[in-house]
Coordinates of C-alpha atoms and ligand atoms in Angstrom, one line a residue:
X138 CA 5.5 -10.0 -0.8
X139 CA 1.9 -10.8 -1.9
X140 CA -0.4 -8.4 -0.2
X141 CA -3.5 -10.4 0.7
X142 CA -5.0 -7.0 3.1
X143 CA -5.5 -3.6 2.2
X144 CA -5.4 -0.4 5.0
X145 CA -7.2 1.8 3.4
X146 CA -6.7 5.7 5.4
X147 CA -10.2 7.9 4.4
X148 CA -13.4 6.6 3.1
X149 CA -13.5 9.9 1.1
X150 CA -13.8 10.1 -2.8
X151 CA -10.8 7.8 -3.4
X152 CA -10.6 6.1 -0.6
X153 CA -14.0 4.3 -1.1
X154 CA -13.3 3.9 -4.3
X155 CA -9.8 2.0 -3.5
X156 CA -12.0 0.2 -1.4
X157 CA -14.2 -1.2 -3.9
X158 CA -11.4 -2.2 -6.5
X159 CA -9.7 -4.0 -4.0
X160 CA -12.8 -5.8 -2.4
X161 CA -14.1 -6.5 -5.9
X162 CA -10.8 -8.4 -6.7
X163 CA -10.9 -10.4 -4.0
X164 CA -8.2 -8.4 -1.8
X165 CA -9.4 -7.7 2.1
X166 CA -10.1 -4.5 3.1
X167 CA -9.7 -1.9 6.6
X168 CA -11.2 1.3 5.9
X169 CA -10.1 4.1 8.0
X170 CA -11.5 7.0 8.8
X171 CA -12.0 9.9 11.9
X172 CA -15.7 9.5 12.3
X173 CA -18.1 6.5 12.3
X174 CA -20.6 8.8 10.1
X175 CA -17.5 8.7 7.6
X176 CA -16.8 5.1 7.3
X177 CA -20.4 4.3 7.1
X178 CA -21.1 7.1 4.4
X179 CA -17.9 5.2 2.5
X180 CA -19.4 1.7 3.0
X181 CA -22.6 3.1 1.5
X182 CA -21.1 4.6 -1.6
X183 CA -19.6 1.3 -1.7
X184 CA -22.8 -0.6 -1.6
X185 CA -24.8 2.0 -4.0
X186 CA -21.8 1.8 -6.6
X187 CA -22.2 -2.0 -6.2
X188 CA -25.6 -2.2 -7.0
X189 CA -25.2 -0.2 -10.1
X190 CA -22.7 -2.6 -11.4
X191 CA -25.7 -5.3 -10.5
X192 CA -28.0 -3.5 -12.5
X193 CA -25.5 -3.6 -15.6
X194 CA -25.3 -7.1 -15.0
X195 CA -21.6 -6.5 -15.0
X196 CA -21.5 -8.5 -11.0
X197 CA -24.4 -10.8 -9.3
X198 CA -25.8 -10.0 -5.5
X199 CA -23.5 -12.9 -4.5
X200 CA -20.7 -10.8 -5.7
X201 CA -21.8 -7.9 -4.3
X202 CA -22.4 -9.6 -0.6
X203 CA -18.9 -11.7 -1.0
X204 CA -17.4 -7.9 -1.7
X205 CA -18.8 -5.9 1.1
X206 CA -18.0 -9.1 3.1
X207 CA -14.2 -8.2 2.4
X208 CA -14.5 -4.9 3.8
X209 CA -14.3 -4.1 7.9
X210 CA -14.8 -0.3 8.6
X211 CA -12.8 1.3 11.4
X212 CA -12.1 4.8 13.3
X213 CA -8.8 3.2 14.8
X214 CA -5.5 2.9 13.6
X215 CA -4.6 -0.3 15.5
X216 CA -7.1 -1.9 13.4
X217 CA -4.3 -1.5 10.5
X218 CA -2.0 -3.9 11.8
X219 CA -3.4 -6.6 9.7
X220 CA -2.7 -5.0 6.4
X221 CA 0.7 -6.0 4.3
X222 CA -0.3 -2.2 2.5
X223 CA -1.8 0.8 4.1
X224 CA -3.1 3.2 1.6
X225 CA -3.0 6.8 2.6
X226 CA -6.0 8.7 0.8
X227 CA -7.5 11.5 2.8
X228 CA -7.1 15.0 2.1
X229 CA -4.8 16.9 0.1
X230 CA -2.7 18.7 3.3
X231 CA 0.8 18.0 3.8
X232 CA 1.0 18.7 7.6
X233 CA -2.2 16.5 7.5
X234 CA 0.0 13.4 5.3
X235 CA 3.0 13.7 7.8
X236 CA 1.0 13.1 10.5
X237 CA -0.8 10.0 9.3
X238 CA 2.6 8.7 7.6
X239 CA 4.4 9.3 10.9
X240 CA 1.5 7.1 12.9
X241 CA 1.0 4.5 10.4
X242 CA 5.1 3.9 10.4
X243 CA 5.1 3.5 14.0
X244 CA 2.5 1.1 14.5
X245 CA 2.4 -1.1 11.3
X246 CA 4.5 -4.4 10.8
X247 CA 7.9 -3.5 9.9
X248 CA 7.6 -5.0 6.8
X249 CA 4.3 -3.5 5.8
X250 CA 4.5 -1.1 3.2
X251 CA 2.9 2.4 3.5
X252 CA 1.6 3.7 0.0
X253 CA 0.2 7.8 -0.4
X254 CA -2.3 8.3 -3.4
X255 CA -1.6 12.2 -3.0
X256 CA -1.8 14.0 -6.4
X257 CA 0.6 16.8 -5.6
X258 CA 2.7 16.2 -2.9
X259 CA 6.4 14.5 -2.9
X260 CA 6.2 11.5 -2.4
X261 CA 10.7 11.5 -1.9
X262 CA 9.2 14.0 1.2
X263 CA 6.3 11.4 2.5
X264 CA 8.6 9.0 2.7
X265 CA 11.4 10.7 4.2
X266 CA 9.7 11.8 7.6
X267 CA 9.1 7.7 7.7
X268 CA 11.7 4.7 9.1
X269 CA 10.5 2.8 6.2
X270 CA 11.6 4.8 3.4
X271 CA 12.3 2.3 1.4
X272 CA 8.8 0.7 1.7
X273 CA 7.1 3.9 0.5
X274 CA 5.4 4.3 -2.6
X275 CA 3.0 6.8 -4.4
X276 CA -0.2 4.6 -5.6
X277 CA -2.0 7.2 -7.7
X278 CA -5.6 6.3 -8.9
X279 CA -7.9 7.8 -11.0
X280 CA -11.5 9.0 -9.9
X281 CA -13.7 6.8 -10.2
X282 CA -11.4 4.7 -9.2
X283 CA -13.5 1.7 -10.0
X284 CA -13.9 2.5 -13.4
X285 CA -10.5 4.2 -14.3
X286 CA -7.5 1.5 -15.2
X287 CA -4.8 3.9 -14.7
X288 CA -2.4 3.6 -11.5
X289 CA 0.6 6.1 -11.8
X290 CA 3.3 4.1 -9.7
X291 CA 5.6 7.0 -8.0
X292 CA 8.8 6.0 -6.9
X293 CA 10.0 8.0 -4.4
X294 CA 14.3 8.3 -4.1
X295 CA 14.3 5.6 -1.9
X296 CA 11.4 3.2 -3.1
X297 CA 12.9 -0.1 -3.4
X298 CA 12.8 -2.2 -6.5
X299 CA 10.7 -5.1 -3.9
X300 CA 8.2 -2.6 -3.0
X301 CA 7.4 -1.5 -6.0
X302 CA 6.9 -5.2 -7.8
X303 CA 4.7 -5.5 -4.8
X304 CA 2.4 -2.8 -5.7
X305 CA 2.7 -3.3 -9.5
X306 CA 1.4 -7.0 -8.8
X307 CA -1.4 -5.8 -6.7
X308 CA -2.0 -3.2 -9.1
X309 CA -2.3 -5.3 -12.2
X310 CA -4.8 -7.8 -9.8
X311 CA -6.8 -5.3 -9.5
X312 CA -7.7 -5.4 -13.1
X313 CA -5.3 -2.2 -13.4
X314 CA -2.5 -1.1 -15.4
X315 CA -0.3 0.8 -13.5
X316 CA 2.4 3.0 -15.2
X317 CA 5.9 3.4 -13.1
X318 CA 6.3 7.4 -12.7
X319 CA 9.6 9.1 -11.7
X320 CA 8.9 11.5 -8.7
X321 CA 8.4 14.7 -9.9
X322 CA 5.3 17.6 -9.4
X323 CA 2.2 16.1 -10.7
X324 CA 3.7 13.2 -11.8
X325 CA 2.8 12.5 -15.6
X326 CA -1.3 13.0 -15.8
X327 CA -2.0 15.7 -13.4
X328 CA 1.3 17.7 -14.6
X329 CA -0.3 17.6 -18.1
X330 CA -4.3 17.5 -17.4
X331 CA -4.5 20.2 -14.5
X332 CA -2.8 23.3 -16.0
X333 CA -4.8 22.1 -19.2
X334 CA -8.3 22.4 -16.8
X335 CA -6.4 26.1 -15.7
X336 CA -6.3 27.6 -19.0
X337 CA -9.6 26.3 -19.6
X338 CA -10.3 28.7 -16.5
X339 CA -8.6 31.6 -18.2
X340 CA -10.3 30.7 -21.8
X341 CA -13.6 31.6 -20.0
X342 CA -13.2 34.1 -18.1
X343 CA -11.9 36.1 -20.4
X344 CA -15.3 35.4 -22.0
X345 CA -14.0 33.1 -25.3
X346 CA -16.5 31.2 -25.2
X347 CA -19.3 29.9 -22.8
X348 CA -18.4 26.9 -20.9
X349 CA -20.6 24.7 -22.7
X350 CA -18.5 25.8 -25.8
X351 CA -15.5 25.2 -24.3
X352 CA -16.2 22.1 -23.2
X353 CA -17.7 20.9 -26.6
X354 CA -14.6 22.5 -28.3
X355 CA -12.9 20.2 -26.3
X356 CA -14.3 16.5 -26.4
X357 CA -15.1 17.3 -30.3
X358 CA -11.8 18.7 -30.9
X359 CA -9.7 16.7 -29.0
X360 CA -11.7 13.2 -28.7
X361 CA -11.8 13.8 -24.8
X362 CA -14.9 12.2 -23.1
X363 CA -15.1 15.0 -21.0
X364 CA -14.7 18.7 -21.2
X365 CA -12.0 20.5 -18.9
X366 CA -14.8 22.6 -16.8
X367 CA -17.1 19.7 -16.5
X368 CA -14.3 18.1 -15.2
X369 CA -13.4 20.4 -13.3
X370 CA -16.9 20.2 -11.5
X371 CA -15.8 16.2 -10.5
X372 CA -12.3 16.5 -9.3
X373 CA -13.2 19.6 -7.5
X374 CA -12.2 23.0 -7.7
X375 CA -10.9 23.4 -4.7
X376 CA -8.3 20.6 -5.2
X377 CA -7.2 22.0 -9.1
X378 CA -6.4 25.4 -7.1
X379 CA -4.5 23.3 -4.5
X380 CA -2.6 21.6 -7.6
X381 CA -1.8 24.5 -8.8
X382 CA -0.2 26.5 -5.8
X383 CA 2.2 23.5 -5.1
X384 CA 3.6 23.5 -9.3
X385 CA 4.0 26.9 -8.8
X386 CA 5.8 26.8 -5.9
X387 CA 7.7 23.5 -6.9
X388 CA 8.8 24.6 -10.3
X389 CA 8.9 28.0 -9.1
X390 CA 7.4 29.0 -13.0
X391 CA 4.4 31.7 -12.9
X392 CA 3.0 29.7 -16.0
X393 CA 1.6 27.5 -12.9
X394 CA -0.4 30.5 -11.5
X395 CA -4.2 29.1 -10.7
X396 CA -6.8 31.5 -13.1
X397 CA -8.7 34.4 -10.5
X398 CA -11.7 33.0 -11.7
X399 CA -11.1 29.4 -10.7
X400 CA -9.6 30.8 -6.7
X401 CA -12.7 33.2 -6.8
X402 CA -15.2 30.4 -7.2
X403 CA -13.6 28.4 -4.4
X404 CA -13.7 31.6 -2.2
X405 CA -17.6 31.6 -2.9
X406 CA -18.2 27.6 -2.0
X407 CA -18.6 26.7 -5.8
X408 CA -16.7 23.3 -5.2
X409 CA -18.2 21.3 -8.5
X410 CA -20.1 18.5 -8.0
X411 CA -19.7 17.6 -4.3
X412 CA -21.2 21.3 -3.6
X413 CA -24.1 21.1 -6.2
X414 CA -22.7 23.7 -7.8
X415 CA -19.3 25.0 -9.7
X416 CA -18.9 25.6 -13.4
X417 CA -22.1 24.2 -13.8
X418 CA -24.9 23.5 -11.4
X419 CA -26.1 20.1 -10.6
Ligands
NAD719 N1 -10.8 13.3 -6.0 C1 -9.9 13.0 -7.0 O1 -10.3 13.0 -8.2 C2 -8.6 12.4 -6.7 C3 -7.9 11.7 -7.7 C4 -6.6 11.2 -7.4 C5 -6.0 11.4 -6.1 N2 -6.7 12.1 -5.2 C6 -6.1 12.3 -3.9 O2 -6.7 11.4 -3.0 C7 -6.7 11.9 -1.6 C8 -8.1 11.9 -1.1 O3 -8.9 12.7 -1.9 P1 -10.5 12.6 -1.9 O4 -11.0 13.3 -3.2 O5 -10.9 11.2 -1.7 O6 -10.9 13.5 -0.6 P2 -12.3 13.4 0.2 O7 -12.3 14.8 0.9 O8 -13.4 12.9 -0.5 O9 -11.9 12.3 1.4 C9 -10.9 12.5 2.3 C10 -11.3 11.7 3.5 O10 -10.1 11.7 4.4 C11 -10.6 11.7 5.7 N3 -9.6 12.1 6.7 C12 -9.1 13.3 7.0 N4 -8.2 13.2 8.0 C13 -8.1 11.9 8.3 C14 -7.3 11.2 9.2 N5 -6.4 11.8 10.0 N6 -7.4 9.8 9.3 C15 -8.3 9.2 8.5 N7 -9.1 9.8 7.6 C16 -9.0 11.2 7.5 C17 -11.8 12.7 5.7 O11 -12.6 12.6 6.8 C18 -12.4 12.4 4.3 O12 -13.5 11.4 4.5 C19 -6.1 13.3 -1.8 O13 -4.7 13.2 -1.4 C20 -6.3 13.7 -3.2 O14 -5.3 14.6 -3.7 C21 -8.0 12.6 -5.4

């Protein structure tokens, strides 16, 4: 199946993000999400993030308007029914998943296929509570998504081998290149990055060094282009401790435990970036 329309569920982080690789690659867009004010904050990211790639002379204003042109902006579900994919991204609750999952599967085409870019939960679970198990898939991007050229393909148990040529195809047209991932906690990145982002956690607060330190430690040491606290700060704190609480309760294995430090500063509102203020202040 080639998949000429996009549904695209929360015009969040990610799912504006999925927007704007898809639009930019010439694949149609319908972005979902439960308030106008949300879909026309996405659109808007959309359009700054575009403008910034104009500046950069990377794309012209004609691409730019031909892009935005590509994307329709919806708070209703039936608007969906156009797409051969739906992509699931809004936030990290599994009650919250189910529920979406379970309306998308009941009014999309039966062949349409229903994708989740969740970075923790099962994607073998997602699909079960669905009639289209077999046209479920995890599609896993990387913030920001325009920029990253990773997509962790997660096969679910029951992902069929003509779902997921479908989304490796419209993966790789979107200028990515996807990796195929087993279903597992994590999958492959997160399982390796996020408890590394932990112990950074622990590293600090048991006063090691000063975040700046660790950080530098860390992109000088390691070649990374970003320190684990800074980022931290970008993927939010909130979501690392939410990562955390389902490996440990997946792999049942304390070494998952989130650091006191990192649940203390979501208790206080210190989010990272999104809140002005986490590690570091911005
Ligand atoms: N932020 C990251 O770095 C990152 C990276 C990879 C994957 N993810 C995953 O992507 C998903 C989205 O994360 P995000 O960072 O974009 O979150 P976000 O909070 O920025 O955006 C989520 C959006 O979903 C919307 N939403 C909530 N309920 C909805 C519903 N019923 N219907 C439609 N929209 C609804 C919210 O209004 C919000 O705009 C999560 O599953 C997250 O784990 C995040």
């Amino acid at each position: 199946m080639s998949i000429q329309t996009v549904g695209i569920i929360g015009a969040g982080t990610m799912g504006n993000g999925i927007a704007q690789a898809c639009a930019v690659s010439g694949v149609n867009v319908v972005m979902v999400d439960i308030s106008d004010a949300a879909v026309a904050k996405g659109l808007a990211t959309v359009s700054g993030s575009l403008d910034r790639l104009i500046k950069k002379e990377k794309i012209t204003e004609a691409d730019k308007a031909a892009a935005l042109a590509r994307i329709t902006i919806s708070t209703s579900y039936d608007d969906l029914q156009v797409a051969q994919l739906v992509i699931e991204a809004a936030t990290e609750n599994f009650d919250l998943k189910v529920k979406i999952v379970k309306q998308l599967d009941a009014m999309l085409a039966p062949e349409a296929i229903i994708a989740s870019n969740t970075s923790s939960i099962s994607i073998t679970k997602l699909a079960a509570v669905t009639t289209r198990a077999d046209r479920f898939i995890g599609m896993h991007f990387f913030n920001p998504v325009p920029m990253m050229a990773l997509v962790e393909i997660i096969r679910g148990l029951q992902t069929s081998d003509a779902t997921h040529a479908a989304v490796h195809d419209l993966s790789t047209r979107l200028g990515k290149s996807p990796i195929t991932v087993k279903n597992s906690p994590g999958f492959v990145v997160n399982r390796i990055l996020v408890p590394m982002i932990n112990e950074a956690f622990f590293v600090l607060a048991e006063g090691v060094a000063t975040a700046k330190d660790i950080d530098a430690g860390m992109m000088l040491g390691c070649n990374q282009p970003i320190g684990p606290l800074a980022l931290a700060d970008m993927i939010g704190l909130d979501v690392c401790v939410a990562v955390m609480d389902v490996y440990l309760q997946e792999f049942g294995d304390s070494k998952y435990r989130a650091c006191p430090l990192l649940k203390e500063m979501v208790a206080a509102g210190q989010l990272g970036r999104k809140t002005g203020h986490g590690v570091y202040t911005y």
